[in-house]
PDB file of C-alpha atoms in Angstrom:
ATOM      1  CA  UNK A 220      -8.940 -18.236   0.623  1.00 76.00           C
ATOM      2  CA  UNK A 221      -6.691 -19.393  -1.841  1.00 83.00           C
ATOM      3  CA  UNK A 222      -7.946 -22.478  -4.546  1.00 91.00           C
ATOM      4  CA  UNK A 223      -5.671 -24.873  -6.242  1.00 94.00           C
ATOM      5  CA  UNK A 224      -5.656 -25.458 -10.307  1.00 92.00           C
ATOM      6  CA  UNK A 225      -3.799 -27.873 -12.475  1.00 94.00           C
ATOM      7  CA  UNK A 226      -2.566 -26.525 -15.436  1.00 93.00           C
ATOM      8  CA  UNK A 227      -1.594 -28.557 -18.542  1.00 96.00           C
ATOM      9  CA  UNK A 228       1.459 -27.083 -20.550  1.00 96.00           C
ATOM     10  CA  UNK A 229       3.438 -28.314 -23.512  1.00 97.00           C
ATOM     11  CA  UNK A 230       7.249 -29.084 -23.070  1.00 97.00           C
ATOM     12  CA  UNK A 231       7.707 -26.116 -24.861  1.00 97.00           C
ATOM     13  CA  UNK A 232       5.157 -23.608 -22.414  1.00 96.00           C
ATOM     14  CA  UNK A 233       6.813 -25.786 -19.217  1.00 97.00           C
ATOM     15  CA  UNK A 234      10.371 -24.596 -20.328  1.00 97.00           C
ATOM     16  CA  UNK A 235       9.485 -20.849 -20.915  1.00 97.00           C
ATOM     17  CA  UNK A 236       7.722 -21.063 -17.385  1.00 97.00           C
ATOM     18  CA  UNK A 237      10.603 -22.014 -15.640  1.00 97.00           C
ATOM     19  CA  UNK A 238      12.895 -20.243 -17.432  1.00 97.00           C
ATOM     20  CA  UNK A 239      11.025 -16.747 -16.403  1.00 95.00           C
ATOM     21  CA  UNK A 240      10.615 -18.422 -12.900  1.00 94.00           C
ATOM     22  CA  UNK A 241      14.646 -19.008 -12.996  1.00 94.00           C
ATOM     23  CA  UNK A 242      14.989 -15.096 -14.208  1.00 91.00           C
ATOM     24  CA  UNK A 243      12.437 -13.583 -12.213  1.00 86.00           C
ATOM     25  CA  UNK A 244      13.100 -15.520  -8.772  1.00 86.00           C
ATOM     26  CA  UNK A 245       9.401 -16.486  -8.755  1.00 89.00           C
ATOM     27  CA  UNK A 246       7.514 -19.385  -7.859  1.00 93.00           C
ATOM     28  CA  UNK A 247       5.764 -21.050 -10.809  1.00 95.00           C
ATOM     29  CA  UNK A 248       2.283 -19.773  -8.849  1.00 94.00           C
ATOM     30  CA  UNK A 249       4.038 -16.378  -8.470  1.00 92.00           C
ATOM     31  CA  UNK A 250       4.736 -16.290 -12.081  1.00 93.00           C
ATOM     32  CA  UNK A 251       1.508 -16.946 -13.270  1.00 94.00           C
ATOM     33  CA  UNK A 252      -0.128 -14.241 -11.012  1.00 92.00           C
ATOM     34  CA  UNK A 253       1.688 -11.738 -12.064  1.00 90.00           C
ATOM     35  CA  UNK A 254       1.675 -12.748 -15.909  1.00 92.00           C
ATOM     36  CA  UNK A 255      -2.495 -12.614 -14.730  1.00 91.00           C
ATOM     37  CA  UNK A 256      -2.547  -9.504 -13.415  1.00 89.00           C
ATOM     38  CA  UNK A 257      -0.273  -7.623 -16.124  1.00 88.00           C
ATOM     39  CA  UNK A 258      -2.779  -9.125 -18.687  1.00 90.00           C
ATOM     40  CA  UNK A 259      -5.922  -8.097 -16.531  1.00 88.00           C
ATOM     41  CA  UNK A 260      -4.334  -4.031 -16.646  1.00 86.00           C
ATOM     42  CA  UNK A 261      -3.240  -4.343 -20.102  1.00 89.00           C
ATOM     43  CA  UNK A 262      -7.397  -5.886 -20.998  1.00 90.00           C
ATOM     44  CA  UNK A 263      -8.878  -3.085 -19.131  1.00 88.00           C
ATOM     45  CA  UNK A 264      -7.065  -0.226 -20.514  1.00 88.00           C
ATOM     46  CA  UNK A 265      -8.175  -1.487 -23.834  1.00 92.00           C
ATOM     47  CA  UNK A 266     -11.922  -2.132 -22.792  1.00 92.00           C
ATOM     48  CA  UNK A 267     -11.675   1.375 -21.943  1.00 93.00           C
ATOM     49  CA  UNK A 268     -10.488   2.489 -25.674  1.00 94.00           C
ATOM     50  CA  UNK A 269      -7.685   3.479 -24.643  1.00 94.00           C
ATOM     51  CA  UNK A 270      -4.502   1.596 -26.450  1.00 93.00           C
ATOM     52  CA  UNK A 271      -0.862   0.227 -25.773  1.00 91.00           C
ATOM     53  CA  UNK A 272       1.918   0.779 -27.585  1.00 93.00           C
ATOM     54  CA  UNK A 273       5.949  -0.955 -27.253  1.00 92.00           C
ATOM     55  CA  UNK A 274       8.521   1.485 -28.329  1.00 94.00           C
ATOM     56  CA  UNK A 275      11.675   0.551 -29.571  1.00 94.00           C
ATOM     57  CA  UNK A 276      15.231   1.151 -27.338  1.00 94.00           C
ATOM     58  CA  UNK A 277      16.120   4.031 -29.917  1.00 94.00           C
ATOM     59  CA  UNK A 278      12.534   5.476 -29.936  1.00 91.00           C
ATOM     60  CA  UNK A 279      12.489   4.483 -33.795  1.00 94.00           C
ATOM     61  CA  UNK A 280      10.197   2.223 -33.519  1.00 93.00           C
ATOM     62  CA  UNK A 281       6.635   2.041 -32.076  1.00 93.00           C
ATOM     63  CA  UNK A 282       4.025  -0.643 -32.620  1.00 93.00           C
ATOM     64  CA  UNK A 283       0.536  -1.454 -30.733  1.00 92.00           C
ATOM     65  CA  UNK A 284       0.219  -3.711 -28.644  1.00 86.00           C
ATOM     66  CA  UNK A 285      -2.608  -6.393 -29.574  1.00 83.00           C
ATOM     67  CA  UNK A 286      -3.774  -9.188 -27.056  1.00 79.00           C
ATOM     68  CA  UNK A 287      -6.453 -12.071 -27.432  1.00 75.00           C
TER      69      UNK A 287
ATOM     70  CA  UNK B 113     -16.440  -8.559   4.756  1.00 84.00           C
ATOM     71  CA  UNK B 114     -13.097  -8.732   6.798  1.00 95.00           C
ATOM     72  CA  UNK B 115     -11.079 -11.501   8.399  1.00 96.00           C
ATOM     73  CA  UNK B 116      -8.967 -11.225  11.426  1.00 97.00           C
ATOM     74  CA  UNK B 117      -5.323 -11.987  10.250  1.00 97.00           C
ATOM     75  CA  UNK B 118      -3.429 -11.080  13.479  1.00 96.00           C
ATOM     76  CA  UNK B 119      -3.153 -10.077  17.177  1.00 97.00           C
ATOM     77  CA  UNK B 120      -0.136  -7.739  18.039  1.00 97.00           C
ATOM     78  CA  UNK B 121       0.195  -5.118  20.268  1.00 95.00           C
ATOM     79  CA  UNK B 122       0.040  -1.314  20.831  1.00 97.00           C
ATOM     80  CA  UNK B 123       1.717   0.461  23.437  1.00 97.00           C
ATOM     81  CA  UNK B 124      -0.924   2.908  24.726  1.00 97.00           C
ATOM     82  CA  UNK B 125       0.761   6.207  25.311  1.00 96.00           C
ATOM     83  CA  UNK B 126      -1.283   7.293  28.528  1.00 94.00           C
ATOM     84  CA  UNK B 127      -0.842   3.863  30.764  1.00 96.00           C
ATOM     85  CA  UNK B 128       2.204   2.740  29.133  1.00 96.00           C
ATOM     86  CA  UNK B 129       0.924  -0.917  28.997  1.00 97.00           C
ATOM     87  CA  UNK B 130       0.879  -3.125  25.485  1.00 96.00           C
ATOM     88  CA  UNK B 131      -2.939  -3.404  24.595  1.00 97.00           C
ATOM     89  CA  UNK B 132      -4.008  -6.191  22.562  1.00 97.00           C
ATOM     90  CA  UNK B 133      -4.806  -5.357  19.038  1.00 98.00           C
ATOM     91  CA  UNK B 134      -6.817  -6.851  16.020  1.00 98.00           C
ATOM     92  CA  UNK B 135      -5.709  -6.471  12.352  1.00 98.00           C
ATOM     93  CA  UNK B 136      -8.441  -7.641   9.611  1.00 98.00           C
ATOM     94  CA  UNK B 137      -7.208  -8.000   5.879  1.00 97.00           C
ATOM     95  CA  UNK B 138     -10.942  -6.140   4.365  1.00 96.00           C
ATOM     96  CA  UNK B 139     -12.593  -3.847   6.470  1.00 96.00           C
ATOM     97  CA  UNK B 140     -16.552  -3.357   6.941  1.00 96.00           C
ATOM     98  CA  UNK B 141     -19.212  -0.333   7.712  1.00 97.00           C
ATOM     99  CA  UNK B 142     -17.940  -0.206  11.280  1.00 98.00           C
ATOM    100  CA  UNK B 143     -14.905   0.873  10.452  1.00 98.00           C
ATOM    101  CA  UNK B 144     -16.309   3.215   8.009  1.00 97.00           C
ATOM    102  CA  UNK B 145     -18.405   4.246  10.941  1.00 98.00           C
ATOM    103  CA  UNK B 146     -15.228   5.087  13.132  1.00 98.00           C
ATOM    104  CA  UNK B 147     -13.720   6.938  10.334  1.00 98.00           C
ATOM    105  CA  UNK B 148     -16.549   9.393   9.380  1.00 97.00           C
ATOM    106  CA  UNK B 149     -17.560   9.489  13.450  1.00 97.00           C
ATOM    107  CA  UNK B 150     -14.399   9.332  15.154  1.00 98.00           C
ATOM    108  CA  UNK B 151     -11.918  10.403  12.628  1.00 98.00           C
ATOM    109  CA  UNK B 152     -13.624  13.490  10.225  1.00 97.00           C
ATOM    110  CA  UNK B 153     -14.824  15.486  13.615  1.00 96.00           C
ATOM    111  CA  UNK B 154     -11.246  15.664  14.712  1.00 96.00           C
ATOM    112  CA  UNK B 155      -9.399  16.019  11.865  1.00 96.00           C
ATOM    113  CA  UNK B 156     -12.067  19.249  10.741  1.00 95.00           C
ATOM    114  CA  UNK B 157     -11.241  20.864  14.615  1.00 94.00           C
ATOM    115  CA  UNK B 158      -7.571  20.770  13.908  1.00 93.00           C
ATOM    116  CA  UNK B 159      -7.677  21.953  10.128  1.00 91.00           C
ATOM    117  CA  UNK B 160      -9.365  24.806  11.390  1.00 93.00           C
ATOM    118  CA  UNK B 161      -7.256  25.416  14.212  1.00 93.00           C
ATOM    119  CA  UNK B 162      -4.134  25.360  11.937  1.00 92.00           C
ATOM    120  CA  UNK B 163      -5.877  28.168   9.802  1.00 91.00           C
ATOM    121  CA  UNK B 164      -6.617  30.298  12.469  1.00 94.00           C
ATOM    122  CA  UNK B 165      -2.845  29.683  13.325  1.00 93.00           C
ATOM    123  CA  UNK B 166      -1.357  30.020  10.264  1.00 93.00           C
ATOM    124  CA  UNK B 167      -0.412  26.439  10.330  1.00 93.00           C
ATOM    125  CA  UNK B 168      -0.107  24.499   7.101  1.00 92.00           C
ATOM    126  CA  UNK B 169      -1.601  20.748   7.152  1.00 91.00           C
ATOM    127  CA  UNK B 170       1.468  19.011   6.590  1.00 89.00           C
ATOM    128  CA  UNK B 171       2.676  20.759  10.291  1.00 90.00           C
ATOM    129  CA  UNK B 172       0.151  19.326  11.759  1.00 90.00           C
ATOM    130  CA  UNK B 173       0.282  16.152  10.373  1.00 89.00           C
ATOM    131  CA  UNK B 174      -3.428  16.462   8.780  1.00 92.00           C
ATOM    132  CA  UNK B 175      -2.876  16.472   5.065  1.00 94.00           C
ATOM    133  CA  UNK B 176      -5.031  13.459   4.423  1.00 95.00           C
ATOM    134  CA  UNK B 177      -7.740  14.835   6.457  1.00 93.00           C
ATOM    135  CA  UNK B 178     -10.171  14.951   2.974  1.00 93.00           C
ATOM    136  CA  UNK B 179      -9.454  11.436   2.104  1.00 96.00           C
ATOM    137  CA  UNK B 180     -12.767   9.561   1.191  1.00 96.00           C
ATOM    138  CA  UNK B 181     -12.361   6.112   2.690  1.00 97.00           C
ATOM    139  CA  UNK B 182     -15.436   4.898   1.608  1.00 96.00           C
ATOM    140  CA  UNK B 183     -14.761   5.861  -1.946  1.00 97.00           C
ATOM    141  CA  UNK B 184     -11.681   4.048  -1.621  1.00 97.00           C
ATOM    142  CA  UNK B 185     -13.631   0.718  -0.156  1.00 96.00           C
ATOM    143  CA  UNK B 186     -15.664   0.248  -3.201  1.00 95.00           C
ATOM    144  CA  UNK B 187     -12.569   0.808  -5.736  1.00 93.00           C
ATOM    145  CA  UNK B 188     -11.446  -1.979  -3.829  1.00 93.00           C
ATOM    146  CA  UNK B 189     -14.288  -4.195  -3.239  1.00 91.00           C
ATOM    147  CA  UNK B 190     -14.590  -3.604  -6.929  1.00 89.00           C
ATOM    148  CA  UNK B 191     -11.158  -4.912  -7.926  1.00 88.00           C
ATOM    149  CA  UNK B 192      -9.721  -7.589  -5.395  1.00 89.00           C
ATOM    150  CA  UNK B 193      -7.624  -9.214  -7.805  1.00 89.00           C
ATOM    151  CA  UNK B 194      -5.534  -6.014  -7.534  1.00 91.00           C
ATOM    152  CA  UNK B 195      -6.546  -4.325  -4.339  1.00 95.00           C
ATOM    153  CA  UNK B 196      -6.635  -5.144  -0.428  1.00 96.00           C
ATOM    154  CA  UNK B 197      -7.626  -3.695   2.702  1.00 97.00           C
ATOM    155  CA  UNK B 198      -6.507  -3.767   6.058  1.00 98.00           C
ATOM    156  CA  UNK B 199      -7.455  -2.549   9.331  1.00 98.00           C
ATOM    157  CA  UNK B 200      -6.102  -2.011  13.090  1.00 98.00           C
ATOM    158  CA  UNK B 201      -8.680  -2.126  16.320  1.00 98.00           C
ATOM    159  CA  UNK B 202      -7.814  -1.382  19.518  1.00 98.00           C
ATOM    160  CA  UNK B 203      -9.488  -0.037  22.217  1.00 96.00           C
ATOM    161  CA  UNK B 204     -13.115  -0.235  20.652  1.00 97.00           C
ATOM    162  CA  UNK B 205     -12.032   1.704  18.209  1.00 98.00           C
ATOM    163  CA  UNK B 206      -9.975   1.831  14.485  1.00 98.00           C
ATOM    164  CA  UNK B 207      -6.515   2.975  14.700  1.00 98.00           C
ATOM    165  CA  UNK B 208      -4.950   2.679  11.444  1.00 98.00           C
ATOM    166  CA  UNK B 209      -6.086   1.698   7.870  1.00 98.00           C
ATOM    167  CA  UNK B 210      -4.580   0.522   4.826  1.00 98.00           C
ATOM    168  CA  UNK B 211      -4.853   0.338   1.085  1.00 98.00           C
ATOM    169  CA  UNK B 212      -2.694  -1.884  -0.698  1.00 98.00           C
ATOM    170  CA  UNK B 213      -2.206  -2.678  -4.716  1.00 96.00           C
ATOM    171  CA  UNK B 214      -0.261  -5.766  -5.637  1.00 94.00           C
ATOM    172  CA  UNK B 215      -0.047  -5.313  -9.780  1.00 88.00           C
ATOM    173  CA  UNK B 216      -0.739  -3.216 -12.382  1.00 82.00           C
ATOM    174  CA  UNK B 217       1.054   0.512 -12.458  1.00 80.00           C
ATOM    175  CA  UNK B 218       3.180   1.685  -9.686  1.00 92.00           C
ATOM    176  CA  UNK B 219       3.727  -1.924  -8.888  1.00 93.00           C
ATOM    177  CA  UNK B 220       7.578  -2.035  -9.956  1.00 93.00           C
ATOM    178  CA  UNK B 221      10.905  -1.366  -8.470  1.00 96.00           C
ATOM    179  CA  UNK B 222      12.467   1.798  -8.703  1.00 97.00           C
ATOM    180  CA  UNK B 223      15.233   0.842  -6.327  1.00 97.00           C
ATOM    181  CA  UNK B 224      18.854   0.716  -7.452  1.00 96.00           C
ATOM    182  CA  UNK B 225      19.680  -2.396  -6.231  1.00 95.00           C
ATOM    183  CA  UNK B 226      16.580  -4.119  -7.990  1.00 92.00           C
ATOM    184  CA  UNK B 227      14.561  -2.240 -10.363  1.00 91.00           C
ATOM    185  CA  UNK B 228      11.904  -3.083 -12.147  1.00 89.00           C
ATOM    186  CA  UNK B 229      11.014  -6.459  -9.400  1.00 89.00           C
ATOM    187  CA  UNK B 230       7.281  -6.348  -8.533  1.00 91.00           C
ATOM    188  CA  UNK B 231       6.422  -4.811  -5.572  1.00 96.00           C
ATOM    189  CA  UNK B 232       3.383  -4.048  -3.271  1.00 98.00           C
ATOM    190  CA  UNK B 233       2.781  -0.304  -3.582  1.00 98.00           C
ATOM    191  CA  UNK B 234       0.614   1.013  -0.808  1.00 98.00           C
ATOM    192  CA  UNK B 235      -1.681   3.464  -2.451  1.00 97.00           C
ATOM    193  CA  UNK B 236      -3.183   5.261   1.001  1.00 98.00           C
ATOM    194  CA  UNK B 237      -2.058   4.751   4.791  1.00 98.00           C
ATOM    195  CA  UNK B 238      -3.705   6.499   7.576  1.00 98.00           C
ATOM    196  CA  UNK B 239      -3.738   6.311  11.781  1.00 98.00           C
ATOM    197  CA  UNK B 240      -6.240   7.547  13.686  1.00 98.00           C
ATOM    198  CA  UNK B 241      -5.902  11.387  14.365  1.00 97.00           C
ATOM    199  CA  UNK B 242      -5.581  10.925  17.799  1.00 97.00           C
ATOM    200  CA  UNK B 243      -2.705   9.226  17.580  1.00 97.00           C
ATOM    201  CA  UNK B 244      -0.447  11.625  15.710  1.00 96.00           C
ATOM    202  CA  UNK B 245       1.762  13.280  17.805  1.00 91.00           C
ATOM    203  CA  UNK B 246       1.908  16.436  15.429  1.00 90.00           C
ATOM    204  CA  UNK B 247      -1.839  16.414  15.280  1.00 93.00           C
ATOM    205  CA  UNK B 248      -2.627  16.133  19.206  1.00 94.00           C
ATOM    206  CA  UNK B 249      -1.168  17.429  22.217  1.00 93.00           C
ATOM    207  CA  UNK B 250      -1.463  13.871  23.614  1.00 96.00           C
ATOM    208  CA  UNK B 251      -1.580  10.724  21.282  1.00 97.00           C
ATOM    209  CA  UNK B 252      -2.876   7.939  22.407  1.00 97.00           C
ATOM    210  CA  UNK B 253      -1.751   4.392  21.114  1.00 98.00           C
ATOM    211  CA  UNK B 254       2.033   3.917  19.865  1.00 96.00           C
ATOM    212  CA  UNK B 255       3.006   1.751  16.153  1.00 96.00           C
ATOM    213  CA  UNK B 256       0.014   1.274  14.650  1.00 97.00           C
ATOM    214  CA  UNK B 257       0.982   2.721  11.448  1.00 97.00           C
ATOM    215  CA  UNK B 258       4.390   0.789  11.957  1.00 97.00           C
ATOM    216  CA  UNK B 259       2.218  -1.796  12.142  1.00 97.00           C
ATOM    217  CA  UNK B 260       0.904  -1.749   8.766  1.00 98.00           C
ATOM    218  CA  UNK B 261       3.898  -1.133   7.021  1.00 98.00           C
ATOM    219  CA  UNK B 262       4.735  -4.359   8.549  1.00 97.00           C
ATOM    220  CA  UNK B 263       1.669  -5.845   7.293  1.00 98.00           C
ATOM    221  CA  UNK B 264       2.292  -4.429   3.675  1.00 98.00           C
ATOM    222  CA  UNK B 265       6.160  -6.440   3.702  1.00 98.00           C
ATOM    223  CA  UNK B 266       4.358  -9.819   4.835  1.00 97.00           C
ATOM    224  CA  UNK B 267       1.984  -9.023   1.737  1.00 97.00           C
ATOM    225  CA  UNK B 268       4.771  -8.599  -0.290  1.00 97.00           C
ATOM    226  CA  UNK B 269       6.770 -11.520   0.782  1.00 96.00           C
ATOM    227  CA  UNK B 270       3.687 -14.095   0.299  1.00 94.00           C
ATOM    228  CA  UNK B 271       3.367 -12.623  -2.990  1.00 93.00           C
ATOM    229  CA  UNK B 272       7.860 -13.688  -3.513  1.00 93.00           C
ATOM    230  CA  UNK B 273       8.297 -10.080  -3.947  1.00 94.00           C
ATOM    231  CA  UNK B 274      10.624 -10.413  -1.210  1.00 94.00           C
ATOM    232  CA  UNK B 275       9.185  -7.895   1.332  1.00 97.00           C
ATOM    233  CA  UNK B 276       9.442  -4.880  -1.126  1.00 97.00           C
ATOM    234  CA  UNK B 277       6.949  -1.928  -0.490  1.00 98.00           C
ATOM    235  CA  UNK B 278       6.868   1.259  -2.511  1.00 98.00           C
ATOM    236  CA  UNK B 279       4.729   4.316  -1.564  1.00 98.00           C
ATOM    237  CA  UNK B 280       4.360   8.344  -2.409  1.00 98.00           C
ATOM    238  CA  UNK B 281       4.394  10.084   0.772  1.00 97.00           C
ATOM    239  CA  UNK B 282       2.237  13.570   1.733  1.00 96.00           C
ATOM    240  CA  UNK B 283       5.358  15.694   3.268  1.00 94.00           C
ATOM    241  CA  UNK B 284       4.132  15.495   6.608  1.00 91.00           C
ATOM    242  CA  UNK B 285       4.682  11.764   6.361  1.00 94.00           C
ATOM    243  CA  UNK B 286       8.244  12.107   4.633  1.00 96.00           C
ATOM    244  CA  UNK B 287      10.606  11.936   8.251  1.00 95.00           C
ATOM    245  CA  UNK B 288       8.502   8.403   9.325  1.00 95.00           C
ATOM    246  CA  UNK B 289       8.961   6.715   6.028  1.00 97.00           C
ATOM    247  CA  UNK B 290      12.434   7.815   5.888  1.00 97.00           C
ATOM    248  CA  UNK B 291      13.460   7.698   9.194  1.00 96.00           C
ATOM    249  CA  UNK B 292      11.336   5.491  11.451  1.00 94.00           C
ATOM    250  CA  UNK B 293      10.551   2.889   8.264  1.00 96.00           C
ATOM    251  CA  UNK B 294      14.207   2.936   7.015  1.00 96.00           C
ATOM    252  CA  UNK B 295      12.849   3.723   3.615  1.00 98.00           C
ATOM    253  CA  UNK B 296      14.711   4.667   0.553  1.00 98.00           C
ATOM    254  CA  UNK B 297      13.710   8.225  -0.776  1.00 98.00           C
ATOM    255  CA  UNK B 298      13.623   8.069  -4.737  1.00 98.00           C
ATOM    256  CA  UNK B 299      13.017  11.995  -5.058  1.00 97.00           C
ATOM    257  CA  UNK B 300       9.460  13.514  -6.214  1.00 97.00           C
ATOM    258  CA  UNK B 301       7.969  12.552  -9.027  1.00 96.00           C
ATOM    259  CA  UNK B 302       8.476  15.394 -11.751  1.00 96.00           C
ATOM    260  CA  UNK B 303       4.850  13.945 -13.894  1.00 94.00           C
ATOM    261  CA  UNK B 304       1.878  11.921 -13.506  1.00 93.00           C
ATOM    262  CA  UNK B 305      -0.790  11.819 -10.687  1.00 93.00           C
ATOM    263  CA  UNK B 306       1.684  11.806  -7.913  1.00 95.00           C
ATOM    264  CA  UNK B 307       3.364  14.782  -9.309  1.00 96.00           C
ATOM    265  CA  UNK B 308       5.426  16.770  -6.310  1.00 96.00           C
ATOM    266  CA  UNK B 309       5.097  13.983  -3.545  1.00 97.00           C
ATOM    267  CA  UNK B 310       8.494  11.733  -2.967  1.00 98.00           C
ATOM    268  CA  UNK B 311       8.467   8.324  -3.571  1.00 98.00           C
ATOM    269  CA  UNK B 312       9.825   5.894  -1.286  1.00 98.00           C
ATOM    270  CA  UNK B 313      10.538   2.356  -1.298  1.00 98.00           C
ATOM    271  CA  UNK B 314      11.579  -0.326   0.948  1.00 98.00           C
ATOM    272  CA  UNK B 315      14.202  -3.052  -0.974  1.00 97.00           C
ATOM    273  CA  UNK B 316      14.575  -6.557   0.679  1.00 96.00           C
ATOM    274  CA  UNK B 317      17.392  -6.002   1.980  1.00 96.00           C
ATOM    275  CA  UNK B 318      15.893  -3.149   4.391  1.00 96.00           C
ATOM    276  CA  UNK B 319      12.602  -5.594   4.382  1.00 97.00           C
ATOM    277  CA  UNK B 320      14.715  -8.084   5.843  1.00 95.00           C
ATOM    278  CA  UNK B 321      16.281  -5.283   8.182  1.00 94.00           C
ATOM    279  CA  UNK B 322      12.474  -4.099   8.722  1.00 94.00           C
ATOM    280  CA  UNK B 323      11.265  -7.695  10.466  1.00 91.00           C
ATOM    281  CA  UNK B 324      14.369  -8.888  11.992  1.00 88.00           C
ATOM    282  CA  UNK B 325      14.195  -5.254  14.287  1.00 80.00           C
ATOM    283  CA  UNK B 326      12.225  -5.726  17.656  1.00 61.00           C
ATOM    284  CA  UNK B 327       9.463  -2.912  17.576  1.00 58.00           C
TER     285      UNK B 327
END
C-alpha cells in the first residue's frame, strides 16, 4: 500500500529536485526514494561503527563522510 | 503476510495445457512449508545421486539446494524498505520464489549503455526442483522462473528504473540468464561476496525487448 505526503521545499530545494529529476530521468517520488534509501544504507553502516569515506578522482584525496 | 499481485499461466509439461497460476508479492509459512517439505527432500535425493555419479551440482542444476529460505524471509521481513518477496503457486503447490533488493549496494548499473542507473538486483531466484529439466528426468510446469524475472522488470519499472534487473548467477543458471532471459553477461566478479559467479544484467532496452516477446 502506498501513502501520499506533501512536502514543503524552498525555491531553492524545489530547483535542485528537479534538476536531479531532469538528470536522473526520475519522477520527483522516484527521486526522493532513492535519495531515502541511499541515506537509510549510508545510516546503518554507521550505526554499525563502521564509516564512509569519498575519495578524490586522483585518489589524493579522501575525507569521511558525515550525515545528520 | 502476502498479497496476490497476479494470475498468469504455466504450461504444465505432462498434459500440455496452461494451468492457472498465483503470484503473491510476500510469501507466508506455507510456502516455507512447501520449501522445507516439498523442495529439501528432493533436492537431498539428487545431491546424493550426483555424488554417487560423479556429478557436480551445477550439472544437475542443484547448486542452491542449501539455500535457507527462511533465513532469507526474516532478512526481509526485517528490512522492507529495501527488500521484497515473491512467490509462484500452481498446482497446490510453490513453484518458484523470489528475493528482490531495490537500493542500497548492488543496486546500480554496470551496463555499458547506462551505468551507474538504479536497478532492482535480485539477490536469490529459485523454481521448484521438480521443475528443472537438468534436475529431473521429467519436469513438470514450464516458465515459472521466466515468470519472475518478469516480475522483477515490472518492479523495476514502477520503481522508473526502466525495467533494469541485475543478478549474480550460480553456473548452472548462466545459459538461462544469458540465453533464455536475453541477459547481458558482465564477467565474474574478481572481489567481494560474489567473488567467481558472473554478473548479469538486463538494460531497458532488452527490458523493453523482455515484455514486448510473447512467452
Amino acid at each position: 500500500m502506498k501513502r501520499t505526503m506533501t512536502l514543503n521545499l524552498s525555491d531553492a530545494e524545489m530547483s535542485v529536485l528537479e534538476t536531479m529529476c531532469e538528470e536522473k530521468g526520475l519522477s520527483k517520488t522516484a527521486l526522493v526514494r532513492q535519495a531515502l534509501r541511499l541515506y537509510k544504507s549510508v545510516d546503518d553502516r554507521l550505526a554499525r561503527g563502521e564509516k564512509v569515506f569519498v575519495e578524490s578522482a586522483d585518489k589524493s584525496e579522501k575525507v569521511e563522510l558525515m550525515v545528520l | 503476510m502476502k498479497e496476490l499481485i497476479d494470475r498468469v499461466f504455466l504450461l504444465n509439461r505432462a498434459t500440455g495445457r496452461f494451468e492457472d497460476a498465483d503470484l503473491y508479492h510476500g510469501l507466508d509459512s506455507t510456502n516455507l512449508a512447501h520449501i522445507e517439505g516439498r523442495w529439501r527432500p528432493l533436492f537431498e535425493l539428487r545431491r546424493r545421486e550426483a555424488k554417487a555419479s560423479l556429478q557436480t551440482l551445477a550439472e544437475v542444476n542443484a547448486e542452491d539446494a542449501h539455500w535457507e529460505w527462511g533465513k532469507k524471509a526474516l532478512v526481509a521481513l526485517d528490512d522492507p524498505f529495501l527488500f521484497d518477496f515473491f512467490v509462484l503457486e500452481c498446482g497446490g503447490s510453490t513453484q518458484a520464489i523470489m528475493m528482490t533488493r531495490k537500493g542500497g549496494q548492488d543496486c546500480f548499473s554496470r551496463h555499458p549503455e547506462h551505468q551507474r542507473v538504479p536497478l532492482i538486483y535480485v539477490e536469490f531466484l529459485a523454481t521448484a526442483p521438480w521443475n528443472r529439466p537438468k534436475l529431473v528426468a521429467e519436469p513438470i510446469y514450464k516458465g515459472a522462473g521466466r515468470v519472475l524475472v518478469g516480475t522483477a522488470v515490472s518492479l523495476s519499472l514502477e520503481e522508473e528504473f526502466g525495467g533494469r534487473i541485475g543478478l549474480h548467477s550460480l553456473p548452472g543458471a548462466e545459459v538461462f540468464y544469458r540465453d533464455a532471459i536475453g541477459m547481458t553477461d558482465l564477467g565474474a566478479d574478481s572481489e567481494g561476496v560474489h567473488k567467481g559467479l558472473r554478473y548479469f544484467e538486463l538494460s531497458s532496452r532488452d527490458a523493453a525487448t523482455f515484455l514486448s516477446v510473447q512467452h
